[in-house]
JSON list of C-alpha atoms in Angstrom, two decimals:
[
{"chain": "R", "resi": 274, "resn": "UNK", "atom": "CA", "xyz": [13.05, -15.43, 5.21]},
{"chain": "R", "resi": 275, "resn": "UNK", "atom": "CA", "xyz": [9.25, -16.24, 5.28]},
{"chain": "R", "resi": 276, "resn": "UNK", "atom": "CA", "xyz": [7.59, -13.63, 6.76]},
{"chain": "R", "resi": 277, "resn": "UNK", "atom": "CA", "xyz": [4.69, -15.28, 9.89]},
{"chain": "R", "resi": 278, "resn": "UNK", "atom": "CA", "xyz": [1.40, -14.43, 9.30]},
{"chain": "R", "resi": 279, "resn": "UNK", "atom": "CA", "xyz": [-1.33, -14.38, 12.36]},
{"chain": "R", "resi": 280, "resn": "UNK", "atom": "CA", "xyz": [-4.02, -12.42, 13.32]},
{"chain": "R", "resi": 281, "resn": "UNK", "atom": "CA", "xyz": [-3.69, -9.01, 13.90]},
{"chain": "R", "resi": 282, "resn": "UNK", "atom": "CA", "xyz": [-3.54, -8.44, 18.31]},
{"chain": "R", "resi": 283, "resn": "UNK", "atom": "CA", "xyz": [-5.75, -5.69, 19.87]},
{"chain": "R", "resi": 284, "resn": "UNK", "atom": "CA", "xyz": [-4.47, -2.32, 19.87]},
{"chain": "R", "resi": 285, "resn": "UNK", "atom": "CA", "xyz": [-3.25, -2.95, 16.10]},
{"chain": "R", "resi": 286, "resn": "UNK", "atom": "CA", "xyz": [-6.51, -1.69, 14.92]},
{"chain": "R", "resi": 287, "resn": "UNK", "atom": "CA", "xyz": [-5.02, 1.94, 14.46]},
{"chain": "R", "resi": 288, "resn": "UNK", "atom": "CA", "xyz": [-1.50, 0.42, 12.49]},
{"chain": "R", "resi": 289, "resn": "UNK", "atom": "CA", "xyz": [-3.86, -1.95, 10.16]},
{"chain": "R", "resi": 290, "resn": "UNK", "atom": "CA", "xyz": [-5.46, 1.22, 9.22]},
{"chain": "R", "resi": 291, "resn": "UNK", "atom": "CA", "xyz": [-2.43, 3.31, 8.25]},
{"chain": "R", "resi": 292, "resn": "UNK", "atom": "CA", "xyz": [-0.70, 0.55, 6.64]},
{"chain": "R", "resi": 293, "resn": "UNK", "atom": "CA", "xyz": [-3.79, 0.59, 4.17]},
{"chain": "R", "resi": 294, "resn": "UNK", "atom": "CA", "xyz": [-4.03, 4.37, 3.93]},
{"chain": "R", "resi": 295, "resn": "UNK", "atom": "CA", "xyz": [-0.36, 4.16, 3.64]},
{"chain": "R", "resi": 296, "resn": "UNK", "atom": "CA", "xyz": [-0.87, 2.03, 0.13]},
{"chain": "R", "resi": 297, "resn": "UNK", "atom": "CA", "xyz": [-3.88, 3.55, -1.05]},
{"chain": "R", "resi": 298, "resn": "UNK", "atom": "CA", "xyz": [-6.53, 1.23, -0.04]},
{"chain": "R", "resi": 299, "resn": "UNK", "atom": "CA", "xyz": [-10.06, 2.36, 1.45]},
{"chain": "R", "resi": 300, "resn": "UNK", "atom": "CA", "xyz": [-9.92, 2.05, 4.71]},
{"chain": "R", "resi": 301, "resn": "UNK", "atom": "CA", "xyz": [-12.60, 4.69, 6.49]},
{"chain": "R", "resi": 302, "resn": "UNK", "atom": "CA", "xyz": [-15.13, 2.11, 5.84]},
{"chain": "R", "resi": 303, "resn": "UNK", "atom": "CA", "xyz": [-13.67, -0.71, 7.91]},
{"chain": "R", "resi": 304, "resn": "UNK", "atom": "CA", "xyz": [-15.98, -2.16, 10.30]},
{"chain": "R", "resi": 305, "resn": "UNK", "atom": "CA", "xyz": [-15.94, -3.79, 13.82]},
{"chain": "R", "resi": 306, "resn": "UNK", "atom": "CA", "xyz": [-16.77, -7.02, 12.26]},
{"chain": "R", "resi": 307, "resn": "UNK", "atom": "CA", "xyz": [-13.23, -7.12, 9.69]},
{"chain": "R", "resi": 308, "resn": "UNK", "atom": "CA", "xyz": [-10.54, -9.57, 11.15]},
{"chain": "R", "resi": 309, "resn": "UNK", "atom": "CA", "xyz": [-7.43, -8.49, 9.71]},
{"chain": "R", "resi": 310, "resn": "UNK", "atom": "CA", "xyz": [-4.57, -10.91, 9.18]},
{"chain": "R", "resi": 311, "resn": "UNK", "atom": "CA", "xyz": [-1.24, -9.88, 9.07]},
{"chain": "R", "resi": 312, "resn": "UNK", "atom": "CA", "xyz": [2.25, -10.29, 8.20]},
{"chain": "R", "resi": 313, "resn": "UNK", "atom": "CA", "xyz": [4.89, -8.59, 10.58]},
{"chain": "R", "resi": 314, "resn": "UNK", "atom": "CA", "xyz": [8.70, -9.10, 10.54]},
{"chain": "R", "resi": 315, "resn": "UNK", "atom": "CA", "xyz": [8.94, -7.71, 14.00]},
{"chain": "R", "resi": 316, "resn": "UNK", "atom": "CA", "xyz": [6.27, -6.62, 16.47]},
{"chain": "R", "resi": 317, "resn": "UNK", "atom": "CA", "xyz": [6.91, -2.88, 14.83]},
{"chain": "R", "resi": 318, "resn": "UNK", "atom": "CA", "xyz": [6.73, -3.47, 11.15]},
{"chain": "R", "resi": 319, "resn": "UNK", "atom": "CA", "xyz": [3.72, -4.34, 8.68]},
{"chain": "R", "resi": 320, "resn": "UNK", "atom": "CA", "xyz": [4.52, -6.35, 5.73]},
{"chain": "R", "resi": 321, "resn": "UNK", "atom": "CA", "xyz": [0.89, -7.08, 4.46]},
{"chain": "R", "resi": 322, "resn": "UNK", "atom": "CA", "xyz": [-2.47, -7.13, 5.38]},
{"chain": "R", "resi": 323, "resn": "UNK", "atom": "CA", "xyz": [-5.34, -8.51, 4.57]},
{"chain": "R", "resi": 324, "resn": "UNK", "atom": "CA", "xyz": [-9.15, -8.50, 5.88]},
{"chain": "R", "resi": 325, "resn": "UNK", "atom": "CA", "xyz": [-12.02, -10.65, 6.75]},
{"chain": "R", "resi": 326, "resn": "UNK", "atom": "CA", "xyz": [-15.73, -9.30, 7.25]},
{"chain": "R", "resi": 327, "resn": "UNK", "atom": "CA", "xyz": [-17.23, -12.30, 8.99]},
{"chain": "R", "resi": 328, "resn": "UNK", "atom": "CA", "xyz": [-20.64, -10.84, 8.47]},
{"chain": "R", "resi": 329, "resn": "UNK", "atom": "CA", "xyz": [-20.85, -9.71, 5.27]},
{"chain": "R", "resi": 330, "resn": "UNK", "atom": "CA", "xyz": [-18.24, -12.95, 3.78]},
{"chain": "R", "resi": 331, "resn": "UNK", "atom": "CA", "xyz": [-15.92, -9.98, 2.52]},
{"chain": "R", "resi": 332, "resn": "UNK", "atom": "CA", "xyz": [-12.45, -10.65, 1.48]},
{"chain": "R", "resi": 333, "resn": "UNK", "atom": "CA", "xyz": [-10.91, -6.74, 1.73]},
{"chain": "R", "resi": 334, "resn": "UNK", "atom": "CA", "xyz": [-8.36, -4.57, 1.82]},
{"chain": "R", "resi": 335, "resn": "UNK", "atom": "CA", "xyz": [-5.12, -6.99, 1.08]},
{"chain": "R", "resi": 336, "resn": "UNK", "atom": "CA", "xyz": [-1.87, -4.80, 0.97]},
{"chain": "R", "resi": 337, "resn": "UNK", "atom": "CA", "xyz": [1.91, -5.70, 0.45]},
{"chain": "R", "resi": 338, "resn": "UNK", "atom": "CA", "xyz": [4.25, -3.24, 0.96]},
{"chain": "R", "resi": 339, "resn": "UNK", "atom": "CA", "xyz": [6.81, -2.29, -1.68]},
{"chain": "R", "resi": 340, "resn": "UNK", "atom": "CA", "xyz": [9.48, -4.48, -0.02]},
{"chain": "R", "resi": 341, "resn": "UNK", "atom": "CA", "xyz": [7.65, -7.17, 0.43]},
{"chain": "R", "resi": 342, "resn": "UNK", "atom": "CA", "xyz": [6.14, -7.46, -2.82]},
{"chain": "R", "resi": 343, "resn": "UNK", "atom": "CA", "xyz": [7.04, -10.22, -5.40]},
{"chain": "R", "resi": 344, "resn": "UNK", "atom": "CA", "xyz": [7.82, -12.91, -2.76]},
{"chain": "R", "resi": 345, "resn": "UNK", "atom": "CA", "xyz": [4.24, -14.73, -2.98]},
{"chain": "R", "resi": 346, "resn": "UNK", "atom": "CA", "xyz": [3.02, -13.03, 0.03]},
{"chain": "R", "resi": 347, "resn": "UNK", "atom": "CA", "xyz": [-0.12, -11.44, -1.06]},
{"chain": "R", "resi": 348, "resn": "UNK", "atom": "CA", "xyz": [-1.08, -15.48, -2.33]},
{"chain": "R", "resi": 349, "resn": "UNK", "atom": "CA", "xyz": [-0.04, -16.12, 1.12]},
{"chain": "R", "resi": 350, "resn": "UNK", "atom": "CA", "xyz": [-2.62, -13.79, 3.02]},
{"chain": "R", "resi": 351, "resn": "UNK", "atom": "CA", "xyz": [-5.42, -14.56, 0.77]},
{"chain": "R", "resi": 352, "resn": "UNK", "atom": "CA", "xyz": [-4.77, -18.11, 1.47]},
{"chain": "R", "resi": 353, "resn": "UNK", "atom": "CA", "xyz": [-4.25, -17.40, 5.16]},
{"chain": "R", "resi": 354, "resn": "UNK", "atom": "CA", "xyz": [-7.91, -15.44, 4.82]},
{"chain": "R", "resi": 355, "resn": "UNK", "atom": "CA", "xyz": [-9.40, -18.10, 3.27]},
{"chain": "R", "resi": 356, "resn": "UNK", "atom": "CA", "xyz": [-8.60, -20.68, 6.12]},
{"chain": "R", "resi": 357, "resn": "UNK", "atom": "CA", "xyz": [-10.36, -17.99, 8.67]},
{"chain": "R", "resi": 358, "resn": "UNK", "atom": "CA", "xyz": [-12.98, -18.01, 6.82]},
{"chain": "R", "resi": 359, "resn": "UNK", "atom": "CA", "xyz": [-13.27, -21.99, 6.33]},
{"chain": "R", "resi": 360, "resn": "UNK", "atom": "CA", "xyz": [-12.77, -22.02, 10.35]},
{"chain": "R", "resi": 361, "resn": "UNK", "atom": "CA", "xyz": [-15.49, -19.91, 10.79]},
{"chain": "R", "resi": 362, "resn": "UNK", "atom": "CA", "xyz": [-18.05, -21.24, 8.92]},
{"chain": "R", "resi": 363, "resn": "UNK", "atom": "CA", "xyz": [-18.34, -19.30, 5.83]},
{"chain": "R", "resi": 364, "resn": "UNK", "atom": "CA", "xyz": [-19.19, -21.08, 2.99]},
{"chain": "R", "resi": 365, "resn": "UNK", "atom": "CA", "xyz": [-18.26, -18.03, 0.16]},
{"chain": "R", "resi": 366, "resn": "UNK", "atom": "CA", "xyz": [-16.44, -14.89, 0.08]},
{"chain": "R", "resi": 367, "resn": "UNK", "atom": "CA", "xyz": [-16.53, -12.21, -1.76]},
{"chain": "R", "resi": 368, "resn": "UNK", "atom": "CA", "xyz": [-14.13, -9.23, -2.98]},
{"chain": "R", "resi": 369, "resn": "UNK", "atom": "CA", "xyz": [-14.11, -5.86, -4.89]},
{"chain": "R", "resi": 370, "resn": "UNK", "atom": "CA", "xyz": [-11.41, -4.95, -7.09]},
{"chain": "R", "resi": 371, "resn": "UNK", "atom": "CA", "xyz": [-10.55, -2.24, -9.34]},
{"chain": "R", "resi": 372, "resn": "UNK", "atom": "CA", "xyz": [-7.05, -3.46, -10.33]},
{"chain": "R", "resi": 373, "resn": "UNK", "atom": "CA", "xyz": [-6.20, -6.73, -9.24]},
{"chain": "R", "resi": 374, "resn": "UNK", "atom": "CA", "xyz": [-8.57, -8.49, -10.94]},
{"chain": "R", "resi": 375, "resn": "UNK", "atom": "CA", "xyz": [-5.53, -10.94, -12.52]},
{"chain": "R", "resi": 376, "resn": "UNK", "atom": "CA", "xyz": [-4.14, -12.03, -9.17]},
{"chain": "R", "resi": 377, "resn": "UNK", "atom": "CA", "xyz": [-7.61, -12.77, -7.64]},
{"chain": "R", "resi": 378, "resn": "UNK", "atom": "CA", "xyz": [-8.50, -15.07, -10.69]},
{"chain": "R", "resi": 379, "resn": "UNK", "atom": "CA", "xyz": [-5.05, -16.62, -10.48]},
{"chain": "R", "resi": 380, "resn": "UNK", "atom": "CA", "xyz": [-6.06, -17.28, -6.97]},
{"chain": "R", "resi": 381, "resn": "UNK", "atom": "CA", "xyz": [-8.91, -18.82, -8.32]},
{"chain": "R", "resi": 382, "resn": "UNK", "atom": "CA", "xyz": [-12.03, -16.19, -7.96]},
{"chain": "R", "resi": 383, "resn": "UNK", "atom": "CA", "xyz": [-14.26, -15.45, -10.61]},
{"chain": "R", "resi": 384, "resn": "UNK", "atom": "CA", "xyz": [-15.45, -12.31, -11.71]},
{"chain": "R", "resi": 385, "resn": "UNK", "atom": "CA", "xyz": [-19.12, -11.91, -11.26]},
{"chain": "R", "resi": 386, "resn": "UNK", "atom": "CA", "xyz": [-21.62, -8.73, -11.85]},
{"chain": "R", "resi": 387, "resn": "UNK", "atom": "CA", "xyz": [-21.56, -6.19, -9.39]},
{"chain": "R", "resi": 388, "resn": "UNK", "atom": "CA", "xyz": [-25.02, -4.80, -10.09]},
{"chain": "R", "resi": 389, "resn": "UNK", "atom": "CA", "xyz": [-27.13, -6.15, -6.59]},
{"chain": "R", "resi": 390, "resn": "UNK", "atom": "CA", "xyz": [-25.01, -7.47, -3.72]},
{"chain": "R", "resi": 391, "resn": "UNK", "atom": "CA", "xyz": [-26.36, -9.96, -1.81]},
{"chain": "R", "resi": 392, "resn": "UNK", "atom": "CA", "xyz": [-27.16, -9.07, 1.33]},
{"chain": "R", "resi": 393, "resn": "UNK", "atom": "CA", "xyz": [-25.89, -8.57, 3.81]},
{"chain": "R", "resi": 394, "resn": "UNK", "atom": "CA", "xyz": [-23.29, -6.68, 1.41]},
{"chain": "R", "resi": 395, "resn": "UNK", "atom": "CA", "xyz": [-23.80, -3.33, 1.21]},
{"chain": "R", "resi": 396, "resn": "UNK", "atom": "CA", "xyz": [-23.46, -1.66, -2.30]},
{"chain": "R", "resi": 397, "resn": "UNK", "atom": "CA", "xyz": [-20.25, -0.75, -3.42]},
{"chain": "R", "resi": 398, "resn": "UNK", "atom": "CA", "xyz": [-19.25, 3.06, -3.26]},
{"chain": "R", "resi": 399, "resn": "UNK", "atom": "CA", "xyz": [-17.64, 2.54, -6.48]},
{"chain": "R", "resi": 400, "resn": "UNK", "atom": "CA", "xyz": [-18.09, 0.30, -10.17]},
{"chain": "R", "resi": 401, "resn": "UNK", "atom": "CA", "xyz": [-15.63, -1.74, -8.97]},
{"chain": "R", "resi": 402, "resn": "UNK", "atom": "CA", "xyz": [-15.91, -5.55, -9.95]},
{"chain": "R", "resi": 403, "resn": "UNK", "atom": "CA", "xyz": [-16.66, -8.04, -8.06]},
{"chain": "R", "resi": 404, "resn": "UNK", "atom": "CA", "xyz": [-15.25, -11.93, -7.30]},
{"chain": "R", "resi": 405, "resn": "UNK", "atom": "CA", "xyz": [-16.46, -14.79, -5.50]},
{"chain": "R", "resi": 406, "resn": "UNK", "atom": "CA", "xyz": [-15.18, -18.18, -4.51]},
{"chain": "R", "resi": 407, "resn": "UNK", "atom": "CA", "xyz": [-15.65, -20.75, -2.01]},
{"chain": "R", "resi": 408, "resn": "UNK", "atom": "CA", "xyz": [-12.55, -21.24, 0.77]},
{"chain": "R", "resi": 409, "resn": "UNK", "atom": "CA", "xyz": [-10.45, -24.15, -0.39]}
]
């Protein structure tokens, strides 16, 4: 069964964030402008998540839980990200990654120097490498 994907409804704010403490993703640094997208199989349980700083153009924090993974889901929010961010305007994105640096350029990112962020990123907390590609 294909798992729906939408936007996540107010009051999720406080799930979103414990789903991505719950898989080991920064998530302290979250702001108010991140729109998170996710994917619920029933109004109580978080499949994956993914967010969308519409200021900065930041693709962040996508998570798949264990049972989800391996079912083309995480493709699935990036893509559903990527259509946000189309809608809204933005004409790039960015990401940081320390380990998935594979799936985002089989997504179709490329890696880039993460030495000066363009503003109005602010600088990484960690070395982590950057990506960048324009919404499809």
């Amino acid at each position: 069964m294909t798992v729906p994907i939408r936007t996540a409804r107010p009051g999720e704010h406080q799930r979103v964030l414990g789903f991505l403490q719950s898989t080991g993703l920064p998530w302290m640094d979250v702001g108010d402008t991140t729109v998170f997208l996710v994917a619920a199989r029933d109004c109580e349980t978080l499949a994956g998540v993914v967010g969308l700083d519409t200021e900065a153009g930041l693709l962040r924090s996508l998570a798949v839980g264990e049972v989800a993974r391996g079912q083309g889901l995480g493709r699935r929010l990036v893509a559903a990200a990527e259509a946000e961010a189309r809608a809204s305007g933005m004409k790039r994105l960015h990401l940081l990654t320390t380990d998935a640096r594979g799936f985002f350029e089989s997504c179709g990112y490329v890696a880039v120097l993460a030495t000066r962020p363009r503003p109005p990123l602010r600088p990484p907390r960690s070395s982590a490498p950057s990506a960048h590609r324009r919404p499809r």
